[in-house]
mmCIF file of C-alpha atoms in Angstrom:
data_model
loop_
_atom_site.group_PDB
_atom_site.id
_atom_site.type_symbol
_atom_site.label_atom_id
_atom_site.label_comp_id
_atom_site.label_asym_id
_atom_site.label_seq_id
_atom_site.Cartn_x
_atom_site.Cartn_y
_atom_site.Cartn_z
ATOM 1 C CA MET A 925 31.753 -27.472 -25.642
ATOM 2 C CA THR A 926 32.101 -23.764 -25.112
ATOM 3 C CA TYR A 927 29.548 -21.084 -26.016
ATOM 4 C CA ASP A 928 29.421 -17.351 -25.576
ATOM 5 C CA THR A 929 25.790 -17.587 -24.416
ATOM 6 C CA ILE A 930 23.507 -20.413 -23.370
ATOM 7 C CA ILE A 931 19.793 -19.684 -23.105
ATOM 8 C CA LEU A 932 17.625 -21.988 -21.022
ATOM 9 C CA GLY A 933 14.166 -22.002 -22.595
ATOM 10 C CA ALA A 934 13.079 -21.951 -26.249
ATOM 11 C CA GLY A 935 9.933 -19.931 -25.663
ATOM 12 C CA ALA A 936 9.094 -16.455 -26.908
ATOM 13 C CA ALA A 937 11.630 -14.603 -24.757
ATOM 14 C CA GLY A 938 14.420 -17.155 -25.172
ATOM 15 C CA MET A 939 14.212 -17.304 -28.958
ATOM 16 C CA MET A 940 13.943 -13.517 -29.210
ATOM 17 C CA CYS A 941 17.065 -13.184 -27.084
ATOM 18 C CA ALA A 942 18.956 -15.754 -29.193
ATOM 19 C CA ALA A 943 18.220 -13.768 -32.344
ATOM 20 C CA HIS A 944 20.066 -10.746 -30.942
ATOM 21 C CA CYS A 945 22.948 -12.074 -28.824
ATOM 22 C CA GLY A 946 25.645 -12.483 -31.452
ATOM 23 C CA GLY A 947 28.578 -14.852 -30.989
ATOM 24 C CA ARG A 948 28.161 -18.558 -30.422
ATOM 25 C CA VAL A 949 24.711 -19.133 -28.899
ATOM 26 C CA LEU A 950 22.922 -22.295 -27.785
ATOM 27 C CA VAL A 951 19.243 -22.468 -26.817
ATOM 28 C CA ILE A 952 18.204 -25.459 -24.710
ATOM 29 C CA ASP A 953 14.679 -26.709 -24.005
ATOM 30 C CA HIS A 954 13.288 -29.939 -22.557
ATOM 31 C CA ALA A 955 10.201 -29.861 -24.812
ATOM 32 C CA LYS A 956 9.923 -31.713 -28.117
ATOM 33 C CA ALA A 957 9.597 -28.471 -30.079
ATOM 34 C CA PRO A 958 10.308 -24.776 -29.531
ATOM 35 C CA GLY A 959 7.621 -22.212 -28.781
ATOM 36 C CA GLU A 960 4.948 -24.530 -27.394
ATOM 37 C CA LYS A 961 3.117 -21.711 -25.576
ATOM 38 C CA ILE A 962 3.223 -19.661 -28.743
ATOM 39 C CA ARG A 963 1.720 -22.568 -30.672
ATOM 40 C CA ILE A 964 -1.370 -22.888 -28.457
ATOM 41 C CA SER A 965 -1.891 -19.174 -27.845
ATOM 42 C CA GLY A 966 -4.801 -17.208 -29.223
ATOM 43 C CA GLY A 967 -6.732 -20.288 -30.250
ATOM 44 C CA GLY A 968 -3.848 -21.273 -32.507
ATOM 45 C CA ARG A 969 -3.453 -17.833 -34.075
ATOM 46 C CA CYS A 970 -1.202 -16.192 -31.442
ATOM 47 C CA ASN A 971 -2.161 -12.847 -29.960
ATOM 48 C CA PHE A 972 1.430 -11.723 -30.561
ATOM 49 C CA THR A 973 1.216 -8.170 -29.212
ATOM 50 C CA ASN A 974 -1.145 -5.316 -28.390
ATOM 51 C CA MET A 975 -1.300 -1.957 -30.151
ATOM 52 C CA TYR A 976 -1.764 -0.203 -26.824
ATOM 53 C CA ALA A 977 1.014 -1.927 -24.858
ATOM 54 C CA ALA A 978 2.406 0.442 -22.217
ATOM 55 C CA PRO A 979 3.903 0.123 -18.727
ATOM 56 C CA ASP A 980 0.471 0.652 -17.142
ATOM 57 C CA ASN A 981 -0.620 -2.727 -18.532
ATOM 58 C CA PHE A 982 1.887 -4.657 -16.411
ATOM 59 C CA LEU A 983 1.961 -5.801 -12.798
ATOM 60 C CA SER A 984 5.166 -5.936 -10.777
ATOM 61 C CA GLN A 985 6.419 -5.200 -7.296
ATOM 62 C CA ASN A 986 8.442 -2.480 -9.061
ATOM 63 C CA THR A 987 6.055 -0.901 -11.551
ATOM 64 C CA HIS A 988 8.864 1.123 -13.160
ATOM 65 C CA PHE A 989 11.099 -1.839 -14.027
ATOM 66 C CA CYS A 990 9.459 -2.741 -17.349
ATOM 67 C CA LYS A 991 9.621 0.781 -18.782
ATOM 68 C CA SER A 992 13.133 0.650 -20.195
ATOM 69 C CA ALA A 993 12.789 -2.609 -22.131
ATOM 70 C CA LEU A 994 9.297 -1.745 -23.404
ATOM 71 C CA ALA A 995 10.488 1.656 -24.623
ATOM 72 C CA ARG A 996 13.502 0.270 -26.489
ATOM 73 C CA TYR A 997 11.628 -2.543 -28.254
ATOM 74 C CA THR A 998 7.991 -1.611 -28.725
ATOM 75 C CA GLN A 999 4.951 -3.328 -30.179
ATOM 76 C CA TRP A 1000 5.618 -1.420 -33.404
ATOM 77 C CA ASP A 1001 9.068 -2.982 -33.642
ATOM 78 C CA PHE A 1002 7.587 -6.466 -33.436
ATOM 79 C CA ILE A 1003 4.813 -5.582 -35.871
ATOM 80 C CA ASP A 1004 7.545 -4.438 -38.265
ATOM 81 C CA LEU A 1005 9.280 -7.816 -37.839
ATOM 82 C CA VAL A 1006 6.016 -9.640 -38.609
ATOM 83 C CA ASN A 1007 5.499 -7.464 -41.696
ATOM 84 C CA ARG A 1008 9.047 -8.091 -42.920
ATOM 85 C CA HIS A 1009 8.283 -11.805 -42.844
ATOM 86 C CA ASP A 1010 5.090 -11.203 -44.872
ATOM 87 C CA ILE A 1011 2.788 -12.576 -42.175
ATOM 88 C CA ALA A 1012 -0.805 -11.341 -42.488
ATOM 89 C CA TRP A 1013 -2.424 -10.204 -39.257
ATOM 90 C CA HIS A 1014 -5.513 -8.468 -37.933
ATOM 91 C CA GLU A 1015 -6.777 -6.605 -34.885
ATOM 92 C CA LYS A 1016 -9.448 -8.604 -33.105
ATOM 93 C CA THR A 1017 -10.522 -6.235 -30.327
ATOM 94 C CA LEU A 1018 -8.991 -3.787 -27.844
ATOM 95 C CA GLY A 1019 -5.741 -3.595 -29.797
ATOM 96 C CA GLN A 1020 -5.148 -7.365 -29.749
ATOM 97 C CA LEU A 1021 -3.221 -8.475 -32.839
ATOM 98 C CA PHE A 1022 -3.490 -12.020 -34.220
ATOM 99 C CA CYS A 1023 -2.067 -13.914 -37.180
ATOM 100 C CA ASP A 1024 -4.574 -14.395 -39.993
ATOM 101 C CA GLY A 1025 -3.112 -17.867 -40.367
ATOM 102 C CA SER A 1026 -1.389 -19.919 -37.699
ATOM 103 C CA SER A 1027 0.587 -19.192 -34.554
ATOM 104 C CA LYS A 1028 3.251 -21.437 -36.058
ATOM 105 C CA GLN A 1029 4.112 -18.483 -38.293
ATOM 106 C CA ILE A 1030 5.404 -16.585 -35.260
ATOM 107 C CA ILE A 1031 7.525 -19.564 -34.250
ATOM 108 C CA ALA A 1032 8.859 -19.722 -37.816
ATOM 109 C CA ILE A 1033 9.828 -16.031 -37.660
ATOM 110 C CA LEU A 1034 11.824 -16.584 -34.481
ATOM 111 C CA LEU A 1035 13.534 -19.718 -35.793
ATOM 112 C CA THR A 1036 14.477 -17.881 -38.986
ATOM 113 C CA GLU A 1037 15.889 -14.970 -36.998
ATOM 114 C CA MET A 1038 17.835 -17.383 -34.791
ATOM 115 C CA GLU A 1039 19.244 -19.152 -37.836
ATOM 116 C CA ARG A 1040 20.334 -15.846 -39.341
ATOM 117 C CA ALA A 1041 22.125 -15.059 -36.091
ATOM 118 C CA GLY A 1042 23.817 -18.465 -36.119
ATOM 119 C CA ALA A 1043 22.195 -19.671 -32.886
ATOM 120 C CA GLU A 1044 21.880 -23.410 -32.229
ATOM 121 C CA LEU A 1045 18.765 -25.069 -30.799
ATOM 122 C CA TRP A 1046 18.698 -28.251 -28.731
ATOM 123 C CA VAL A 1047 15.241 -29.582 -27.812
ATOM 124 C CA GLN A 1048 14.450 -32.618 -25.669
ATOM 125 C CA THR A 1049 17.465 -31.640 -23.617
ATOM 126 C CA SER A 1050 17.444 -31.781 -19.809
ATOM 127 C CA LEU A 1051 19.612 -29.750 -17.454
ATOM 128 C CA ARG A 1052 21.346 -32.073 -14.983
ATOM 129 C CA SER A 1053 23.645 -29.672 -13.144
ATOM 130 C CA LEU A 1054 24.721 -26.056 -13.191
ATOM 131 C CA ARG A 1055 27.462 -24.186 -11.355
ATOM 132 C CA LYS A 1056 29.398 -20.954 -11.534
ATOM 133 C CA SER A 1057 32.863 -21.356 -13.019
ATOM 134 C CA ASP A 1058 35.867 -19.055 -13.267
ATOM 135 C CA ALA A 1059 35.010 -18.294 -16.898
ATOM 136 C CA GLY A 1060 31.248 -18.061 -16.412
ATOM 137 C CA PHE A 1061 28.979 -21.074 -16.048
ATOM 138 C CA ALA A 1062 29.387 -24.844 -16.366
ATOM 139 C CA LEU A 1063 26.435 -27.057 -17.267
ATOM 140 C CA GLU A 1064 25.789 -30.765 -17.570
ATOM 141 C CA VAL A 1065 22.907 -31.622 -19.886
ATOM 142 C CA GLU A 1066 21.401 -34.813 -21.257
ATOM 143 C CA ARG A 1067 20.332 -35.039 -24.884
ATOM 144 C CA GLU A 1068 19.208 -38.179 -26.686
ATOM 145 C CA GLY A 1069 20.614 -40.312 -23.878
ATOM 146 C CA GLN A 1070 24.016 -38.640 -24.035
ATOM 147 C CA ARG A 1071 25.591 -36.415 -21.382
ATOM 148 C CA HIS A 1072 27.258 -33.179 -22.520
ATOM 149 C CA SER A 1073 29.486 -30.800 -20.575
ATOM 150 C CA LEU A 1074 28.963 -27.173 -21.606
ATOM 151 C CA THR A 1075 30.491 -23.874 -20.570
ATOM 152 C CA CYS A 1076 29.445 -20.319 -21.362
ATOM 153 C CA ASN A 1077 30.202 -16.730 -20.479
ATOM 154 C CA ASN A 1078 26.548 -15.706 -20.323
ATOM 155 C CA LEU A 1079 23.571 -17.692 -19.050
ATOM 156 C CA VAL A 1080 19.998 -16.537 -19.747
ATOM 157 C CA LEU A 1081 17.050 -17.815 -17.719
ATOM 158 C CA ALA A 1082 14.068 -17.938 -20.069
ATOM 159 C CA THR A 1083 12.192 -21.011 -18.847
ATOM 160 C CA GLY A 1084 9.015 -19.129 -17.921
ATOM 161 C CA GLY A 1085 6.880 -19.666 -14.830
ATOM 162 C CA LYS A 1086 4.719 -22.405 -13.363
ATOM 163 C CA SER A 1087 1.610 -21.932 -15.486
ATOM 164 C CA ILE A 1088 0.244 -24.903 -17.493
ATOM 165 C CA PRO A 1089 2.421 -27.685 -16.040
ATOM 166 C CA LYS A 1090 0.973 -30.230 -18.495
ATOM 167 C CA MET A 1091 3.033 -28.415 -21.122
ATOM 168 C CA GLY A 1092 6.168 -28.921 -19.062
ATOM 169 C CA ALA A 1093 6.163 -25.674 -17.086
ATOM 170 C CA THR A 1094 8.248 -25.854 -13.917
ATOM 171 C CA GLY A 1095 9.847 -23.507 -11.425
ATOM 172 C CA LEU A 1096 13.330 -24.142 -12.853
ATOM 173 C CA ALA A 1097 14.153 -20.462 -13.365
ATOM 174 C CA TYR A 1098 13.260 -19.774 -9.743
ATOM 175 C CA ASP A 1099 15.423 -22.645 -8.495
ATOM 176 C CA ILE A 1100 18.421 -21.426 -10.488
ATOM 177 C CA ALA A 1101 17.852 -17.831 -9.394
ATOM 178 C CA GLN A 1102 17.872 -18.879 -5.751
ATOM 179 C CA GLN A 1103 20.953 -21.041 -6.339
ATOM 180 C CA PHE A 1104 22.812 -17.876 -7.306
ATOM 181 C CA GLY A 1105 21.346 -15.750 -4.531
ATOM 182 C CA LEU A 1106 18.652 -13.872 -6.418
ATOM 183 C CA ARG A 1107 15.506 -13.146 -4.474
ATOM 184 C CA LEU A 1108 11.984 -14.150 -5.500
ATOM 185 C CA THR A 1109 8.667 -12.424 -4.994
ATOM 186 C CA ASN A 1110 5.637 -14.543 -4.132
ATOM 187 C CA THR A 1111 4.283 -16.414 -7.139
ATOM 188 C CA ARG A 1112 0.681 -17.283 -7.920
ATOM 189 C CA ALA A 1113 -1.533 -18.106 -10.871
ATOM 190 C CA GLY A 1114 -2.584 -15.150 -13.020
ATOM 191 C CA LEU A 1115 -5.097 -14.686 -15.855
ATOM 192 C CA VAL A 1116 -7.022 -17.656 -14.492
ATOM 193 C CA PRO A 1117 -10.728 -18.559 -14.024
ATOM 194 C CA PHE A 1118 -12.455 -18.225 -10.639
ATOM 195 C CA THR A 1119 -13.931 -21.286 -8.961
ATOM 196 C CA PHE A 1120 -16.869 -21.652 -6.547
ATOM 197 C CA SER A 1121 -16.881 -24.709 -4.302
ATOM 198 C CA ASP A 1122 -20.686 -24.953 -4.165
ATOM 199 C CA GLY A 1123 -21.020 -25.345 -7.933
ATOM 200 C CA LYS A 1124 -23.353 -22.387 -7.929
ATOM 201 C CA PHE A 1125 -23.051 -21.678 -11.664
ATOM 202 C CA LYS A 1126 -23.053 -25.198 -13.102
ATOM 203 C CA ASP A 1127 -26.568 -24.712 -14.506
ATOM 204 C CA LEU A 1128 -25.329 -21.612 -16.342
ATOM 205 C CA SER A 1129 -22.316 -23.296 -17.937
ATOM 206 C CA GLY A 1130 -21.742 -21.858 -21.404
ATOM 207 C CA VAL A 1131 -23.697 -18.623 -20.886
ATOM 208 C CA SER A 1132 -21.708 -15.543 -21.912
ATOM 209 C CA LEU A 1133 -22.389 -11.808 -21.930
ATOM 210 C CA PRO A 1134 -20.586 -8.442 -21.756
ATOM 211 C CA ALA A 1135 -19.966 -7.449 -18.133
ATOM 212 C CA ARG A 1136 -17.823 -5.339 -15.850
ATOM 213 C CA LEU A 1137 -15.894 -7.166 -13.129
ATOM 214 C CA SER A 1138 -14.192 -5.153 -10.435
ATOM 215 C CA ASN A 1139 -12.794 -5.071 -6.928
ATOM 216 C CA ASP A 1140 -11.324 -2.329 -4.779
ATOM 217 C CA ARG A 1141 -8.195 -2.200 -6.974
ATOM 218 C CA THR A 1142 -9.454 -2.095 -10.549
ATOM 219 C CA GLY A 1143 -12.125 -3.197 -13.012
ATOM 220 C CA PHE A 1144 -12.433 -4.593 -16.539
ATOM 221 C CA ASP A 1145 -15.199 -4.339 -19.139
ATOM 222 C CA GLU A 1146 -15.059 -7.493 -21.267
ATOM 223 C CA ALA A 1147 -16.941 -10.739 -21.779
ATOM 224 C CA LEU A 1148 -17.970 -12.922 -18.823
ATOM 225 C CA LEU A 1149 -18.412 -16.681 -19.223
ATOM 226 C CA PHE A 1150 -20.161 -18.956 -16.730
ATOM 227 C CA THR A 1151 -18.610 -22.435 -16.401
ATOM 228 C CA HIS A 1152 -19.415 -25.583 -14.478
ATOM 229 C CA ARG A 1153 -16.578 -24.647 -12.106
ATOM 230 C CA GLY A 1154 -17.328 -20.944 -11.779
ATOM 231 C CA LEU A 1155 -16.505 -17.850 -13.837
ATOM 232 C CA SER A 1156 -14.214 -17.334 -16.803
ATOM 233 C CA GLY A 1157 -13.938 -15.077 -19.843
ATOM 234 C CA PRO A 1158 -11.641 -12.098 -20.461
ATOM 235 C CA SER A 1159 -13.067 -9.871 -17.712
ATOM 236 C CA VAL A 1160 -12.568 -12.642 -15.142
ATOM 237 C CA LEU A 1161 -9.057 -13.516 -16.281
ATOM 238 C CA GLN A 1162 -8.048 -9.870 -16.139
ATOM 239 C CA LEU A 1163 -9.427 -9.328 -12.648
ATOM 240 C CA SER A 1164 -7.884 -12.556 -11.325
ATOM 241 C CA SER A 1165 -4.437 -10.967 -11.471
ATOM 242 C CA TYR A 1166 -5.619 -8.327 -8.997
ATOM 243 C CA TRP A 1167 -7.538 -10.687 -6.690
ATOM 244 C CA ARG A 1168 -6.545 -12.275 -3.368
ATOM 245 C CA GLU A 1169 -8.003 -15.290 -1.596
ATOM 246 C CA GLY A 1170 -11.159 -14.506 0.370
ATOM 247 C CA GLU A 1171 -11.883 -11.197 -1.359
ATOM 248 C CA ALA A 1172 -15.225 -10.296 -2.887
ATOM 249 C CA ILE A 1173 -15.626 -9.302 -6.514
ATOM 250 C CA ARG A 1174 -18.345 -7.135 -8.010
ATOM 251 C CA VAL A 1175 -20.157 -8.116 -11.198
ATOM 252 C CA ASN A 1176 -22.079 -5.611 -13.298
ATOM 253 C CA LEU A 1177 -24.250 -7.560 -15.748
ATOM 254 C CA ILE A 1178 -25.597 -4.406 -17.413
ATOM 255 C CA PRO A 1179 -22.540 -2.116 -17.701
ATOM 256 C CA ASP A 1180 -23.771 -0.148 -20.729
ATOM 257 C CA LEU A 1181 -27.502 -0.686 -20.386
ATOM 258 C CA PRO A 1182 -29.863 1.972 -18.914
ATOM 259 C CA LEU A 1183 -32.070 -0.839 -17.622
ATOM 260 C CA TYR A 1184 -34.037 1.204 -15.082
ATOM 261 C CA ASP A 1185 -35.213 3.653 -17.750
ATOM 262 C CA LEU A 1186 -35.948 0.852 -20.220
ATOM 263 C CA LEU A 1187 -38.069 -1.047 -17.714
ATOM 264 C CA ARG A 1188 -39.992 2.066 -16.727
ATOM 265 C CA ASP A 1189 -40.706 2.834 -20.387
ATOM 266 C CA GLN A 1190 -41.889 -0.723 -21.032
ATOM 267 C CA ARG A 1191 -44.041 -0.648 -17.903
ATOM 268 C CA GLN A 1192 -45.817 2.305 -19.429
ATOM 269 C CA ALA A 1193 -46.070 0.795 -22.922
ATOM 270 C CA SER A 1194 -46.569 -2.923 -22.132
ATOM 271 C CA GLY A 1195 -47.459 -3.230 -18.489
ATOM 272 C CA ARG A 1196 -49.067 -6.673 -18.946
ATOM 273 C CA LYS A 1197 -45.759 -8.198 -20.085
ATOM 274 C CA ASP A 1198 -43.963 -10.436 -17.560
ATOM 275 C CA LEU A 1199 -40.938 -8.842 -15.935
ATOM 276 C CA SER A 1200 -38.807 -11.895 -16.726
ATOM 277 C CA THR A 1201 -39.831 -11.765 -20.391
ATOM 278 C CA GLU A 1202 -38.701 -8.168 -20.641
ATOM 279 C CA LEU A 1203 -35.410 -8.933 -18.917
ATOM 280 C CA ALA A 1204 -34.777 -11.760 -21.384
ATOM 281 C CA ARG A 1205 -34.694 -9.112 -24.138
ATOM 282 C CA HIS A 1206 -31.544 -7.704 -22.551
ATOM 283 C CA LEU A 1207 -29.901 -10.688 -20.832
ATOM 284 C CA PRO A 1208 -29.448 -14.369 -21.765
ATOM 285 C CA GLY A 1209 -32.620 -16.343 -21.018
ATOM 286 C CA ARG A 1210 -30.884 -18.961 -18.863
ATOM 287 C CA LEU A 1211 -29.349 -16.199 -16.779
ATOM 288 C CA VAL A 1212 -32.734 -14.555 -16.297
ATOM 289 C CA ASP A 1213 -34.204 -17.908 -15.178
ATOM 290 C CA TYR A 1214 -31.336 -18.324 -12.693
ATOM 291 C CA LEU A 1215 -31.644 -14.786 -11.379
ATOM 292 C CA GLY A 1216 -35.404 -15.191 -11.143
ATOM 293 C CA GLN A 1217 -34.805 -17.735 -8.376
ATOM 294 C CA GLN A 1218 -32.117 -15.631 -6.701
ATOM 295 C CA LEU A 1219 -33.884 -12.271 -6.886
ATOM 296 C CA LEU A 1220 -37.472 -13.562 -6.720
ATOM 297 C CA LEU A 1221 -38.385 -12.020 -10.059
ATOM 298 C CA SER A 1222 -42.103 -12.402 -10.670
ATOM 299 C CA GLY A 1223 -45.177 -10.555 -11.805
ATOM 300 C CA LYS A 1224 -46.045 -8.198 -14.589
ATOM 301 C CA LEU A 1225 -44.199 -5.007 -15.388
ATOM 302 C CA ALA A 1226 -47.214 -3.069 -14.192
ATOM 303 C CA ASP A 1227 -46.763 -4.643 -10.738
ATOM 304 C CA GLN A 1228 -43.249 -3.228 -10.349
ATOM 305 C CA SER A 1229 -42.876 0.046 -8.486
ATOM 306 C CA ASP A 1230 -40.054 2.468 -9.173
ATOM 307 C CA THR A 1231 -38.430 1.286 -5.969
ATOM 308 C CA LYS A 1232 -38.559 -2.360 -7.038
ATOM 309 C CA LEU A 1233 -37.124 -1.512 -10.446
ATOM 310 C CA ALA A 1234 -34.316 0.468 -8.812
ATOM 311 C CA GLU A 1235 -33.556 -2.439 -6.474
ATOM 312 C CA LEU A 1236 -33.487 -4.850 -9.405
ATOM 313 C CA THR A 1237 -31.160 -2.600 -11.397
ATOM 314 C CA LYS A 1238 -28.891 -2.274 -8.372
ATOM 315 C CA ALA A 1239 -28.783 -6.053 -7.917
ATOM 316 C CA LEU A 1240 -27.857 -6.634 -11.558
ATOM 317 C CA SER A 1241 -25.215 -3.909 -11.628
ATOM 318 C CA ASP A 1242 -23.575 -4.620 -8.265
ATOM 319 C CA TRP A 1243 -23.620 -8.383 -7.695
ATOM 320 C CA HIS A 1244 -21.172 -9.285 -4.934
ATOM 321 C CA LEU A 1245 -19.528 -12.720 -5.105
ATOM 322 C CA VAL A 1246 -16.707 -14.366 -3.178
ATOM 323 C CA PRO A 1247 -14.827 -16.978 -5.239
ATOM 324 C CA SER A 1248 -13.521 -19.970 -3.321
ATOM 325 C CA GLY A 1249 -10.340 -19.807 -5.378
ATOM 326 C CA THR A 1250 -9.003 -20.106 -8.913
ATOM 327 C CA GLU A 1251 -8.233 -23.014 -11.209
ATOM 328 C CA GLY A 1252 -4.563 -22.470 -10.359
ATOM 329 C CA TYR A 1253 -1.506 -23.076 -12.521
ATOM 330 C CA ARG A 1254 -3.311 -25.876 -14.362
ATOM 331 C CA THR A 1255 -5.114 -23.388 -16.611
ATOM 332 C CA ALA A 1256 -3.434 -20.072 -15.730
ATOM 333 C CA GLU A 1257 -2.101 -18.201 -18.731
ATOM 334 C CA VAL A 1258 0.730 -16.642 -16.720
ATOM 335 C CA THR A 1259 2.545 -16.754 -13.400
ATOM 336 C CA LEU A 1260 2.428 -13.610 -11.296
ATOM 337 C CA GLY A 1261 5.600 -12.755 -9.397
ATOM 338 C CA GLY A 1262 8.974 -14.373 -9.934
ATOM 339 C CA ILE A 1263 12.574 -13.224 -9.899
ATOM 340 C CA ASP A 1264 12.774 -9.985 -7.949
ATOM 341 C CA THR A 1265 13.394 -7.062 -10.289
ATOM 342 C CA ASP A 1266 15.418 -5.302 -7.585
ATOM 343 C CA ASP A 1267 18.171 -7.844 -8.308
ATOM 344 C CA LEU A 1268 18.174 -7.156 -12.065
ATOM 345 C CA SER A 1269 19.187 -4.278 -14.317
ATOM 346 C CA SER A 1270 16.097 -2.861 -16.030
ATOM 347 C CA LYS A 1271 18.225 -1.926 -19.063
ATOM 348 C CA THR A 1272 20.041 -5.238 -19.634
ATOM 349 C CA MET A 1273 18.079 -7.802 -17.562
ATOM 350 C CA GLU A 1274 21.411 -8.878 -16.059
ATOM 351 C CA ALA A 1275 21.709 -9.844 -12.393
ATOM 352 C CA LYS A 1276 23.345 -6.958 -10.533
ATOM 353 C CA GLU A 1277 25.565 -9.194 -8.389
ATOM 354 C CA ILE A 1278 26.156 -12.103 -10.811
ATOM 355 C CA PRO A 1279 27.858 -10.894 -14.015
ATOM 356 C CA GLY A 1280 26.749 -12.870 -17.037
ATOM 357 C CA LEU A 1281 23.486 -14.137 -15.521
ATOM 358 C CA TYR A 1282 20.314 -12.798 -17.156
ATOM 359 C CA ALA A 1283 16.582 -13.383 -16.559
ATOM 360 C CA ILE A 1284 13.846 -12.551 -19.070
ATOM 361 C CA GLY A 1285 10.196 -13.128 -19.886
ATOM 362 C CA GLU A 1286 7.706 -14.726 -17.524
ATOM 363 C CA ALA A 1287 10.449 -15.849 -15.122
ATOM 364 C CA VAL A 1288 10.774 -12.226 -13.998
ATOM 365 C CA ASP A 1289 8.319 -10.411 -11.720
ATOM 366 C CA VAL A 1290 6.633 -8.605 -14.622
ATOM 367 C CA THR A 1291 3.181 -9.787 -15.724
ATOM 368 C CA GLY A 1292 1.028 -8.270 -18.436
ATOM 369 C CA TRP A 1293 -2.709 -8.038 -18.912
ATOM 370 C CA LEU A 1294 -4.567 -10.464 -21.131
ATOM 371 C CA GLY A 1295 -4.409 -9.481 -24.792
ATOM 372 C CA GLY A 1296 -0.875 -9.825 -26.152
ATOM 373 C CA TYR A 1297 0.888 -7.890 -23.418
ATOM 374 C CA ASN A 1298 2.852 -10.857 -22.065
ATOM 375 C CA PHE A 1299 4.207 -11.683 -25.501
ATOM 376 C CA GLN A 1300 5.296 -8.066 -25.846
ATOM 377 C CA TRP A 1301 7.170 -8.367 -22.550
ATOM 378 C CA ALA A 1302 8.846 -11.503 -23.914
ATOM 379 C CA TRP A 1303 9.937 -9.661 -27.071
ATOM 380 C CA SER A 1304 11.075 -6.553 -25.180
ATOM 381 C CA SER A 1305 12.938 -8.300 -22.361
ATOM 382 C CA GLY A 1306 14.495 -10.825 -24.753
ATOM 383 C CA HIS A 1307 15.675 -8.015 -26.990
ATOM 384 C CA ALA A 1308 17.054 -6.092 -24.004
ATOM 385 C CA ALA A 1309 19.162 -9.026 -22.817
ATOM 386 C CA GLY A 1310 20.226 -10.064 -26.320
ATOM 387 C CA THR A 1311 21.423 -6.623 -27.381
ATOM 388 C CA ALA A 1312 23.171 -6.137 -24.025
ATOM 389 C CA ILE A 1313 25.056 -9.415 -24.510
ATOM 390 C CA ALA A 1314 25.908 -8.491 -28.115
ATOM 391 C CA GLY A 1315 27.372 -5.226 -26.861
ATOM 392 C CA ASP A 1316 29.630 -6.941 -24.297
#
């Protein structure tokens, strides 16, 4: 069975690519259904892009690589596609766009676009062997207990990274890339919660508040969530992509609160009030109880000198913590690193030394922030490869 293009992976990038390739196209995936990561994303409503998506929102060893694809298929292009399919959507926060209904609507859009393009889809199909042939690539796959020999001119690696292995994620794209001589950058879990081996926050599990998390590289102002394993929430997930083992992080629990001035004013107006009671007006009560043990909070407001109030404010705005690690690929939303962009064309996503071999989406060393950016990279890189193949 001969195809013009075979795409390995029926995720966001793979299906987007299939919709634009032209010719005879086959998409293969080992899962029971296409778009499984799309289905579970955004609490089932899919944060399908971000209004503010730009190259600065992506991490890569080569920070310039993503610019071409993102410029040629933007968030507005995908929003237009969603609108053309009459899917209602809304902005949740910080430019994050979600379906009003179900994430399955995004999968339906992609399947419809694939059908219009004449692309075939084989799910529950396993790759058994792959080699370079004179005409392109030769594959052996197994589907419904039957072996099939396939050939194609173009092969697209769209199998994603290692994140969430319980959903079938593997390092297949990396193995194939190395088979054909493409280099890899170091991979690690990204957009992932921090863990603390001493269980130091188990009593705070479920407490959430706005916070600023930072390190020497960057910082993020979003919600912080304490868990029985450690720290989670958007600010934590964002910072995790910029964190390395053994490094300290800084937590500001009062990023937009002039707490020093507020406490001084209350000391003047209600000096007999307990310090912890006043703090509980501005911070979750369980957190105040926890910090009361850590910071030895006690006494009335009237007992607190300006120096003590300044020290307290400093402690709450510059809390230094050293995570023992992260929850790893098990819960990571993305995989950082991947196929080295130096071996790929930024315009077409084609391997520079292997004509007809393409890599797109999460498999490539381009990782977006939390908030729809990684889906936008899937759409943009899939479009780049698909239109390049169509133009061949």
